[in-house]
Amino acid sequence: MATSWGAAFFVLVASCVCSTVFHRDQQTWFEGVFLSSMCPVNVSASTLYGIMFDAGSTGTRIHVYTFVQKIPGQLPFLEGEIFDYVKPGLSAFVDQPKQGAESVQELLEVAKDSIPRSHWKRTPVVLKATAGLRLLPEEKAQALLFEVKEIFKKSPFLVPDDSVSIMDGSYEGILAWVTVNFLTGQLHSHSQETVGTLDLGGASTQITFLPQFEKTLEQTPRDYLTSFEMFNSTYKLYTHSYLGFGLKAARLATLGALETEGIDGHTFRSACLPRWLEAEWIFGGVKYQYGGNQEAGAVGFEPCYAEVLRVVQGKLHQPDEVQRSSFYAFSYYYDRAVDTDMIDYEKGGVLKVEDFERKAREVCDNLENFTSGSPFLCMDLSYITALLKDGFGFAGSTILQSTGAYVLHCKPVGSHQEGSRVRWLKAQARAPA
């Protein structure tokens, strides 16, 4: 995904407080995401600002955060956020890096309008690129980042040496996990009764949780585990980012576009699309021709699910513990639930994993009559169902409780449903897809 709202929020909190230390393989990996030099000169200042650019595969988002610190030396709380975005993402400018940087310049004007001029010089500005740029050749990705850094240098904001970089996928998961548990108060209780996070972006997907059973630690690949110390507690997390398993990358995999050479003039067809459909789609700066199967009986949920199942089956690690853990899921999980009226955009609602399957059947088996803003709706719903059930191994009866726009609260059946304290997240909607 793009740098998640979690990464955006927490790295800014850490930059202002300068009190959190992370360790990965005995090395401090958090250094370089934000540097101590980014903290305001007067840490006790009552109002602090931070600018985070989320450079994802589908668009570039800007989050301008306002923090208020009531007591010097303690964590500030988030007072508000300004959000805006541009499309397409930086990766679409793979051969025009200067044009890509210009899209960032446009969003910088939002920051200037949102932050008092007196705070500009001490307000950190950071851009973290994720899966969209990780998929590009190294030299092309770095060319884009170089041009963005040049734009930052011309701005009036505080720009550290490592303000523009590509974030490792596992860091996305970790920072999202820290943010959710920070906002819900779990990290302050020292009980380590935390919730996991599921993030579905355009090019990648992340899963992160704190294992409670030794069996999970023993059966988990070593590179899926990471330890860090925070608030005088040590956490050993299960976290992994699956590059190429984001919603839009999964579309390409389902269509078979990832394996096909010489795509010019070739039309990719799927049972997940209306039989009459003939269209084109641009992703990552590449144009694809696609359409529905024109053979009788070759459309609908069953043949579509068979296609998306090939994308995930046997390719993701399935820790047994997820069956008994609580999760927050966000990004495209929420988008598609809203798009199909399974939950209300503002009020949210309660879902189960199997509700995605039910809705996928309803949409896919009525493709010729179903009207939608996205011709990929059947494919997307089927993929989300397959990803949760056959990919990560969640039971169909797992409860998904919405807690605000772009956040779903996932709990196993029979668990206690706690009230949400993260309603503010609805202001951080991703760019429409």
GROMACS .gro file of C-alpha atoms in nm:
model
  433
    1MET     CA    1   0.000   0.000   0.000
    2ALA     CA    2   0.084   0.349   0.020
    3THR     CA    3   0.246   0.462   0.335
    4SER     CA    4  -0.050   0.395   0.558
    5TRP     CA    5  -0.222   0.658   0.769
    6GLY     CA    6  -0.063   0.468   1.057
    7ALA     CA    7   0.289   0.527   0.936
    8ALA     CA    8   0.208   0.888   0.865
    9PHE     CA    9   0.067   0.955   1.209
   10PHE     CA   10   0.317   0.769   1.421
   11VAL     CA   11   0.641   0.880   1.262
   12LEU     CA   12   0.527   1.237   1.308
   13VAL     CA   13   0.445   1.176   1.673
   14ALA     CA   14   0.786   1.018   1.721
   15SER     CA   15   0.960   1.303   1.548
   16CYS     CA   16   0.811   1.555   1.788
   17VAL     CA   17   0.855   1.357   2.108
   18CYS     CA   18   1.197   1.206   2.028
   19SER     CA   19   1.147   0.937   2.291
   20THR     CA   20   1.070   0.617   2.103
   21VAL     CA   21   1.345   0.374   2.005
   22PHE     CA   22   1.293   0.076   1.772
   23HIS     CA   23   1.528  -0.214   1.712
   24ARG     CA   24   1.539  -0.467   1.432
   25ASP     CA   25   1.812  -0.730   1.433
   26GLN     CA   26   2.000  -0.535   1.701
   27GLN     CA   27   2.008  -0.223   1.485
   28THR     CA   28   1.802   0.092   1.512
   29TRP     CA   29   1.592   0.092   1.198
   30PHE     CA   30   1.366   0.381   1.298
   31GLU     CA   31   1.656   0.623   1.248
   32GLY     CA   32   1.625   0.745   0.893
   33VAL     CA   33   1.246   0.744   0.892
   34PHE     CA   34   1.259   1.056   1.107
   35LEU     CA   35   1.570   1.206   1.263
   36SER     CA   36   1.604   1.366   1.604
   37SER     CA   37   1.702   1.690   1.432
   38MET     CA   38   1.345   1.716   1.307
   39CYS     CA   39   1.207   1.788   1.654
   40PRO     CA   40   1.107   2.147   1.718
   41VAL     CA   41   1.367   2.360   1.897
   42ASN     CA   42   1.114   2.417   2.175
   43VAL     CA   43   0.966   2.074   2.246
   44SER     CA   44   0.735   2.221   2.506
   45ALA     CA   45   0.560   2.435   2.247
   46SER     CA   46   0.186   2.383   2.284
   47THR     CA   47   0.116   2.340   1.913
   48LEU     CA   48   0.323   2.130   1.673
   49TYR     CA   49   0.278   2.054   1.304
   50GLY     CA   50   0.397   1.778   1.074
   51ILE     CA   51   0.365   1.710   0.701
   52MET     CA   52   0.357   1.355   0.570
   53PHE     CA   53   0.340   1.270   0.199
   54ASP     CA   54   0.207   0.922   0.131
   55ALA     CA   55   0.338   0.826  -0.216
   56GLY     CA   56   0.144   0.515  -0.308
   57SER     CA   57   0.074   0.314  -0.618
   58THR     CA   58  -0.257   0.485  -0.696
   59GLY     CA   59  -0.192   0.842  -0.587
   60THR     CA   60   0.005   1.081  -0.368
   61ARG     CA   61  -0.162   1.198  -0.048
   62ILE     CA   62  -0.066   1.478   0.189
   63HIS     CA   63  -0.149   1.471   0.561
   64VAL     CA   64  -0.093   1.796   0.750
   65TYR     CA   65  -0.116   1.712   1.121
   66THR     CA   66  -0.170   1.946   1.413
   67PHE     CA   67  -0.056   1.818   1.754
   68VAL     CA   68  -0.114   1.979   2.092
   69GLN     CA   69   0.125   1.905   2.377
   70LYS     CA   70  -0.037   1.985   2.711
   71ILE     CA   71   0.249   1.866   2.932
   72PRO     CA   72   0.615   1.912   2.826
   73GLY     CA   73   0.795   1.580   2.776
   74GLN     CA   74   0.475   1.378   2.733
   75LEU     CA   75   0.319   1.252   2.412
   76PRO     CA   76   0.110   1.516   2.233
   77PHE     CA   77  -0.238   1.434   2.111
   78LEU     CA   78  -0.367   1.478   1.760
   79GLU     CA   79  -0.591   1.783   1.737
   80GLY     CA   80  -0.665   1.777   1.366
   81GLU     CA   81  -0.561   1.688   1.014
   82ILE     CA   82  -0.583   1.839   0.668
   83PHE     CA   83  -0.594   1.585   0.386
   84ASP     CA   84  -0.566   1.616   0.009
   85TYR     CA   85  -0.443   1.404  -0.281
   86VAL     CA   86  -0.348   1.395  -0.646
   87LYS     CA   87  -0.372   1.113  -0.898
   88PRO     CA   88  -0.200   0.922  -1.049
   89GLY     CA   89   0.079   0.808  -0.819
   90LEU     CA   90   0.448   0.888  -0.866
   91SER     CA   91   0.511   0.553  -1.032
   92ALA     CA   92   0.296   0.665  -1.326
   93PHE     CA   93   0.568   0.923  -1.400
   94VAL     CA   94   0.837   0.660  -1.427
   95ASP     CA   95   0.983   0.826  -1.740
   96GLN     CA   96   0.892   1.186  -1.646
   97PRO     CA   97   1.035   1.233  -1.295
   98LYS     CA   98   1.013   1.615  -1.307
   99GLN     CA   99   0.642   1.595  -1.386
  100GLY     CA  100   0.595   1.357  -1.096
  101ALA     CA  101   0.766   1.601  -0.861
  102GLU     CA  102   0.538   1.879  -0.983
  103SER     CA  103   0.240   1.688  -0.845
  104VAL     CA  104   0.407   1.704  -0.504
  105GLN     CA  105   0.462   2.078  -0.544
  106GLU     CA  106   0.088   2.119  -0.592
  107LEU     CA  107   0.020   1.951  -0.258
  108LEU     CA  108   0.286   2.157  -0.079
  109GLU     CA  109   0.065   2.459  -0.136
  110VAL     CA  110  -0.196   2.288   0.082
  111ALA     CA  111   0.057   2.273   0.365
  112LYS     CA  112   0.145   2.640   0.326
  113ASP     CA  113  -0.222   2.733   0.352
  114SER     CA  114  -0.274   2.509   0.656
  115ILE     CA  115   0.025   2.595   0.878
  116PRO     CA  116   0.100   2.938   1.027
  117ARG     CA  117   0.397   3.101   0.857
  118SER     CA  118   0.568   3.135   1.199
  119HIS     CA  119   0.587   2.750   1.222
  120TRP     CA  120   0.710   2.673   0.868
  121LYS     CA  121   1.082   2.652   0.947
  122ARG     CA  122   1.035   2.403   1.229
  123THR     CA  123   0.767   2.187   1.066
  124PRO     CA  124   0.911   1.858   0.929
  125VAL     CA  125   0.813   1.749   0.580
  126VAL     CA  126   0.859   1.386   0.479
  127LEU     CA  127   0.765   1.171   0.181
  128LYS     CA  128   0.757   0.795   0.213
  129ALA     CA  129   0.704   0.593  -0.103
  130THR     CA  130   0.590   0.235  -0.084
  131ALA     CA  131   0.489  -0.051  -0.309
  132GLY     CA  132   0.434   0.157  -0.622
  133LEU     CA  133   0.799   0.264  -0.630
  134ARG     CA  134   0.929  -0.065  -0.491
  135LEU     CA  135   0.801  -0.227  -0.810
  136LEU     CA  136   1.002   0.010  -1.033
  137PRO     CA  137   1.362  -0.041  -1.146
  138GLU     CA  138   1.595   0.108  -0.883
  139GLU     CA  139   1.739   0.382  -1.105
  140LYS     CA  140   1.396   0.503  -1.215
  141ALA     CA  141   1.260   0.508  -0.860
  142GLN     CA  142   1.562   0.705  -0.737
  143ALA     CA  143   1.524   0.956  -1.019
  144LEU     CA  144   1.170   1.028  -0.903
  145LEU     CA  145   1.279   1.063  -0.540
  146PHE     CA  146   1.563   1.297  -0.637
  147GLU     CA  147   1.326   1.538  -0.812
  148VAL     CA  148   1.089   1.532  -0.514
  149LYS     CA  149   1.377   1.612  -0.279
  150GLU     CA  150   1.467   1.911  -0.496
  151ILE     CA  151   1.111   2.038  -0.461
  152PHE     CA  152   1.131   1.996  -0.082
  153LYS     CA  153   1.459   2.190  -0.065
  154LYS     CA  154   1.290   2.488  -0.227
  155SER     CA  155   1.008   2.480   0.027
  156PRO     CA  156   1.007   2.681   0.352
  157PHE     CA  157   0.972   2.369   0.567
  158LEU     CA  158   1.224   2.166   0.768
  159VAL     CA  159   1.382   1.907   0.534
  160PRO     CA  160   1.620   1.647   0.683
  161ASP     CA  161   1.863   1.443   0.475
  162ASP     CA  162   1.640   1.136   0.467
  163SER     CA  163   1.310   1.313   0.418
  164VAL     CA  164   1.240   1.137   0.086
  165SER     CA  165   1.277   0.760   0.064
  166ILE     CA  166   1.112   0.426  -0.009
  167MET     CA  167   0.972   0.258   0.300
  168ASP     CA  168   1.019  -0.114   0.349
  169GLY     CA  169   0.688  -0.299   0.345
  170SER     CA  170   0.732  -0.447   0.692
  171TYR     CA  171   0.781  -0.098   0.837
  172GLU     CA  172   0.442  -0.004   0.696
  173GLY     CA  173   0.283  -0.284   0.891
  174ILE     CA  174   0.474  -0.206   1.211
  175LEU     CA  175   0.396   0.165   1.207
  176ALA     CA  176   0.028   0.103   1.132
  177TRP     CA  177   0.015  -0.142   1.422
  178VAL     CA  178   0.182   0.104   1.659
  179THR     CA  179  -0.057   0.380   1.556
  180VAL     CA  180  -0.375   0.178   1.602
  181ASN     CA  181  -0.269   0.051   1.941
  182PHE     CA  182  -0.146   0.395   2.045
  183LEU     CA  183  -0.478   0.554   1.952
  184THR     CA  184  -0.685   0.288   2.126
  185GLY     CA  185  -0.476   0.317   2.442
  186GLN     CA  186  -0.334  -0.035   2.426
  187LEU     CA  187   0.028   0.079   2.437
  188HIS     CA  188  -0.023   0.280   2.753
  189SER     CA  189  -0.170  -0.011   2.950
  190HIS     CA  190   0.152  -0.222   2.942
  191SER     CA  191  -0.072  -0.530   2.936
  192GLN     CA  192   0.026  -0.621   2.578
  193GLU     CA  193  -0.341  -0.692   2.504
  194THR     CA  194  -0.318  -0.542   2.158
  195VAL     CA  195  -0.501  -0.564   1.827
  196GLY     CA  196  -0.358  -0.666   1.492
  197THR     CA  197  -0.376  -0.471   1.167
  198LEU     CA  198  -0.460  -0.564   0.809
  199ASP     CA  199  -0.383  -0.318   0.532
  200LEU     CA  200  -0.484  -0.364   0.169
  201GLY     CA  201  -0.323  -0.115  -0.068
  202GLY     CA  202  -0.298  -0.100  -0.443
  203ALA     CA  203   0.031  -0.288  -0.487
  204SER     CA  204   0.088  -0.463  -0.153
  205THR     CA  205  -0.090  -0.591   0.156
  206GLN     CA  206   0.034  -0.610   0.516
  207ILE     CA  207  -0.057  -0.817   0.822
  208THR     CA  208   0.080  -0.737   1.169
  209PHE     CA  209  -0.006  -0.865   1.516
  210LEU     CA  210   0.151  -0.943   1.853
  211PRO     CA  211   0.166  -1.324   1.897
  212GLN     CA  212   0.039  -1.453   2.231
  213PHE     CA  213   0.137  -1.817   2.187
  214GLU     CA  214   0.485  -1.968   2.178
  215LYS     CA  215   0.367  -2.205   1.905
  216THR     CA  216   0.316  -1.908   1.672
  217LEU     CA  217   0.671  -1.789   1.730
  218GLU     CA  218   0.809  -2.137   1.670
  219GLN     CA  219   0.617  -2.191   1.346
  220THR     CA  220   0.673  -1.845   1.197
  221PRO     CA  221   0.954  -1.776   0.946
  222ARG     CA  222   1.226  -1.575   1.117
  223ASP     CA  223   1.200  -1.280   0.880
  224TYR     CA  224   0.831  -1.240   0.972
  225LEU     CA  225   0.924  -1.150   1.331
  226THR     CA  226   1.070  -0.827   1.461
  227SER     CA  227   1.134  -0.691   1.811
  228PHE     CA  228   1.137  -0.336   1.937
  229GLU     CA  229   1.123  -0.149   2.265
  230MET     CA  230   0.871   0.126   2.329
  231PHE     CA  231   0.725   0.291   2.639
  232ASN     CA  232   0.947   0.067   2.856
  233SER     CA  233   0.798  -0.249   2.704
  234THR     CA  234   0.944  -0.493   2.452
  235TYR     CA  235   0.722  -0.611   2.167
  236LYS     CA  236   0.790  -0.903   1.934
  237LEU     CA  237   0.563  -0.864   1.635
  238TYR     CA  238   0.456  -1.089   1.353
  239THR     CA  239   0.460  -0.867   1.045
  240HIS     CA  240   0.491  -0.920   0.672
  241SER     CA  241   0.425  -0.724   0.356
  242TYR     CA  242   0.323  -0.914   0.044
  243LEU     CA  243   0.437  -0.714  -0.258
  244GLY     CA  244   0.217  -0.778  -0.559
  245PHE     CA  245  -0.084  -0.877  -0.348
  246GLY     CA  246  -0.243  -0.532  -0.325
  247LEU     CA  247  -0.586  -0.494  -0.481
  248LYS     CA  248  -0.472  -0.348  -0.813
  249ALA     CA  249  -0.168  -0.571  -0.849
  250ALA     CA  250  -0.402  -0.865  -0.786
  251ARG     CA  251  -0.616  -0.751  -1.078
  252LEU     CA  252  -0.317  -0.782  -1.309
  253ALA     CA  253  -0.233  -1.124  -1.165
  254THR     CA  254  -0.593  -1.241  -1.209
  255LEU     CA  255  -0.596  -1.122  -1.569
  256GLY     CA  256  -0.265  -1.296  -1.631
  257ALA     CA  257  -0.104  -0.966  -1.732
  258LEU     CA  258   0.199  -1.021  -1.510
  259GLU     CA  259   0.309  -1.329  -1.700
  260THR     CA  260   0.237  -1.210  -2.055
  261GLU     CA  261   0.514  -1.070  -2.274
  262GLY     CA  262   0.447  -0.813  -2.541
  263ILE     CA  263   0.111  -0.686  -2.413
  264ASP     CA  264   0.064  -0.429  -2.693
  265GLY     CA  265  -0.262  -0.503  -2.869
  266HIS     CA  266  -0.346  -0.791  -2.636
  267THR     CA  267  -0.680  -0.795  -2.453
  268PHE     CA  268  -0.686  -0.967  -2.115
  269ARG     CA  269  -1.015  -1.139  -2.035
  270SER     CA  270  -1.170  -1.259  -1.713
  271ALA     CA  271  -1.482  -1.432  -1.584
  272CYS     CA  272  -1.493  -1.155  -1.322
  273LEU     CA  273  -1.589  -0.891  -1.581
  274PRO     CA  274  -1.914  -0.827  -1.771
  275ARG     CA  275  -1.927  -1.030  -2.092
  276TRP     CA  276  -1.984  -0.716  -2.305
  277LEU     CA  277  -1.701  -0.514  -2.152
  278GLU     CA  278  -1.414  -0.384  -2.367
  279ALA     CA  279  -1.202  -0.120  -2.193
  280GLU     CA  280  -0.854  -0.002  -2.103
  281TRP     CA  281  -0.692   0.052  -1.765
  282ILE     CA  282  -0.369   0.229  -1.668
  283PHE     CA  283  -0.171   0.111  -1.368
  284GLY     CA  284   0.188   0.201  -1.287
  285GLY     CA  285   0.215   0.399  -1.608
  286VAL     CA  286   0.127   0.096  -1.825
  287LYS     CA  287  -0.192   0.074  -2.031
  288TYR     CA  288  -0.380  -0.259  -2.037
  289GLN     CA  289  -0.667  -0.366  -2.262
  290TYR     CA  290  -0.919  -0.587  -2.085
  291GLY     CA  291  -1.268  -0.729  -2.125
  292GLY     CA  292  -1.512  -1.001  -2.028
  293ASN     CA  293  -1.524  -1.363  -2.137
  294GLN     CA  294  -1.749  -1.390  -2.439
  295GLU     CA  295  -1.812  -1.762  -2.405
  296ALA     CA  296  -2.153  -1.863  -2.272
  297GLY     CA  297  -2.151  -1.964  -1.906
  298ALA     CA  298  -1.796  -1.841  -1.849
  299VAL     CA  299  -1.885  -1.560  -1.609
  300GLY     CA  300  -2.012  -1.543  -1.251
  301PHE     CA  301  -1.884  -1.597  -0.900
  302GLU     CA  302  -1.763  -1.957  -0.928
  303PRO     CA  303  -1.538  -1.911  -1.235
  304CYS     CA  304  -1.426  -1.570  -1.104
  305TYR     CA  305  -1.334  -1.710  -0.764
  306ALA     CA  306  -1.136  -1.985  -0.932
  307GLU     CA  307  -0.932  -1.716  -1.107
  308VAL     CA  308  -0.855  -1.507  -0.797
  309LEU     CA  309  -0.791  -1.818  -0.589
  310ARG     CA  310  -0.493  -1.897  -0.810
  311VAL     CA  311  -0.343  -1.564  -0.707
  312VAL     CA  312  -0.339  -1.634  -0.331
  313GLN     CA  313  -0.375  -2.007  -0.266
  314GLY     CA  314  -0.064  -2.151  -0.106
  315LYS     CA  315   0.129  -1.825  -0.140
  316LEU     CA  316   0.069  -1.663   0.200
  317HIS     CA  317   0.171  -1.779   0.545
  318GLN     CA  318  -0.127  -1.875   0.763
  319PRO     CA  319  -0.061  -1.838   1.137
  320ASP     CA  320  -0.326  -2.032   1.332
  321GLU     CA  321  -0.343  -1.756   1.590
  322VAL     CA  322  -0.532  -1.519   1.359
  323GLN     CA  323  -0.841  -1.730   1.424
  324ARG     CA  324  -0.840  -1.610   1.786
  325SER     CA  325  -0.704  -1.256   1.750
  326SER     CA  326  -0.859  -0.911   1.712
  327PHE     CA  327  -0.773  -0.705   1.403
  328TYR     CA  328  -0.829  -0.367   1.252
  329ALA     CA  329  -0.850  -0.375   0.873
  330PHE     CA  330  -0.852  -0.067   0.653
  331SER     CA  331  -0.790   0.089   0.312
  332TYR     CA  332  -0.949  -0.111   0.029
  333TYR     CA  333  -1.125  -0.346   0.271
  334TYR     CA  334  -1.332  -0.048   0.380
  335ASP     CA  335  -1.358   0.105   0.031
  336ARG     CA  336  -1.523  -0.198  -0.123
  337ALA     CA  337  -1.757  -0.246   0.173
  338VAL     CA  338  -1.874   0.114   0.131
  339ASP     CA  339  -1.896   0.084  -0.249
  340THR     CA  340  -2.143  -0.204  -0.215
  341ASP     CA  341  -2.349  -0.049   0.067
  342MET     CA  342  -2.245  -0.318   0.315
  343ILE     CA  343  -2.155  -0.037   0.556
  344ASP     CA  344  -2.231   0.333   0.569
  345TYR     CA  345  -1.943   0.568   0.486
  346GLU     CA  346  -1.993   0.782   0.795
  347LYS     CA  347  -2.151   0.541   1.044
  348GLY     CA  348  -1.974   0.221   0.945
  349GLY     CA  349  -2.140  -0.104   1.049
  350VAL     CA  350  -2.079  -0.467   1.142
  351LEU     CA  351  -1.963  -0.730   0.892
  352LYS     CA  352  -1.825  -1.081   0.882
  353VAL     CA  353  -1.565  -1.211   0.640
  354GLU     CA  354  -1.838  -1.422   0.483
  355ASP     CA  355  -2.033  -1.104   0.405
  356PHE     CA  356  -1.769  -1.020   0.144
  357GLU     CA  357  -1.833  -1.359  -0.014
  358ARG     CA  358  -2.209  -1.307  -0.006
  359LYS     CA  359  -2.176  -0.969  -0.174
  360ALA     CA  360  -1.925  -1.106  -0.425
  361ARG     CA  361  -2.178  -1.375  -0.526
  362GLU     CA  362  -2.453  -1.116  -0.558
  363VAL     CA  363  -2.242  -0.889  -0.779
  364CYS     CA  364  -2.066  -1.154  -0.986
  365ASP     CA  365  -2.380  -1.358  -1.062
  366ASN     CA  366  -2.557  -1.047  -1.188
  367LEU     CA  367  -2.278  -0.886  -1.386
  368GLU     CA  368  -2.494  -0.801  -1.684
  369ASN     CA  369  -2.740  -0.607  -1.470
  370PHE     CA  370  -2.514  -0.469  -1.199
  371THR     CA  371  -2.424  -0.101  -1.231
  372SER     CA  372  -2.111   0.023  -1.058
  373GLY     CA  373  -1.850   0.293  -1.080
  374SER     CA  374  -1.587   0.018  -1.117
  375PRO     CA  375  -1.604  -0.270  -1.366
  376PHE     CA  376  -1.363  -0.456  -1.134
  377LEU     CA  377  -1.608  -0.472  -0.842
  378CYS     CA  378  -1.680  -0.844  -0.883
  379MET     CA  379  -1.309  -0.922  -0.910
  380ASP     CA  380  -1.220  -0.700  -0.613
  381LEU     CA  381  -1.481  -0.851  -0.380
  382SER     CA  382  -1.385  -1.202  -0.483
  383TYR     CA  383  -1.017  -1.126  -0.429
  384ILE     CA  384  -1.078  -0.978  -0.083
  385THR     CA  385  -1.275  -1.289   0.010
  386ALA     CA  386  -0.999  -1.519  -0.116
  387LEU     CA  387  -0.727  -1.311   0.049
  388LEU     CA  388  -0.893  -1.321   0.393
  389LYS     CA  389  -1.012  -1.684   0.384
  390ASP     CA  390  -0.767  -1.874   0.163
  391GLY     CA  391  -0.473  -1.636   0.194
  392PHE     CA  392  -0.450  -1.540   0.562
  393GLY     CA  393  -0.676  -1.820   0.688
  394PHE     CA  394  -0.951  -1.620   0.860
  395ALA     CA  395  -1.275  -1.802   0.929
  396GLY     CA  396  -1.580  -1.685   0.738
  397SER     CA  397  -1.753  -1.610   1.067
  398THR     CA  398  -1.486  -1.362   1.178
  399ILE     CA  399  -1.660  -1.039   1.275
  400LEU     CA  400  -1.559  -0.714   1.108
  401GLN     CA  401  -1.677  -0.411   1.301
  402SER     CA  402  -1.635  -0.074   1.133
  403THR     CA  403  -1.504   0.199   1.359
  404GLY     CA  404  -1.477   0.496   1.125
  405ALA     CA  405  -1.412   0.555   0.758
  406TYR     CA  406  -1.132   0.338   0.617
  407VAL     CA  407  -1.107   0.129   0.933
  408LEU     CA  408  -1.269  -0.205   1.011
  409HIS     CA  409  -1.244  -0.369   1.349
  410CYS     CA  410  -1.205  -0.746   1.317
  411LYS     CA  411  -1.279  -0.969   1.615
  412PRO     CA  412  -1.338  -1.343   1.647
  413VAL     CA  413  -1.695  -1.453   1.722
  414GLY     CA  414  -1.793  -1.418   2.087
  415SER     CA  415  -1.528  -1.161   2.175
  416HIS     CA  416  -1.602  -0.844   2.365
  417GLN     CA  417  -1.686  -0.550   2.136
  418GLU     CA  418  -1.511  -0.245   2.272
  419GLY     CA  419  -1.597   0.114   2.187
  420SER     CA  420  -1.379   0.289   1.932
  421ARG     CA  421  -1.159   0.589   2.002
  422VAL     CA  422  -1.035   0.633   1.645
  423ARG     CA  423  -1.327   0.812   1.479
  424TRP     CA  424  -1.088   1.083   1.360
  425LEU     CA  425  -0.946   0.839   1.107
  426LYS     CA  426  -1.240   0.905   0.877
  427ALA     CA  427  -1.071   1.231   0.783
  428GLN     CA  428  -0.784   1.032   0.634
  429ALA     CA  429  -0.965   0.877   0.342
  430ARG     CA  430  -0.744   0.749   0.061
  431ALA     CA  431  -0.777   0.882  -0.290
  432PRO     CA  432  -1.082   0.734  -0.466
  433ALA     CA  433  -1.006   0.426  -0.676
   0.00000   0.00000   0.00000
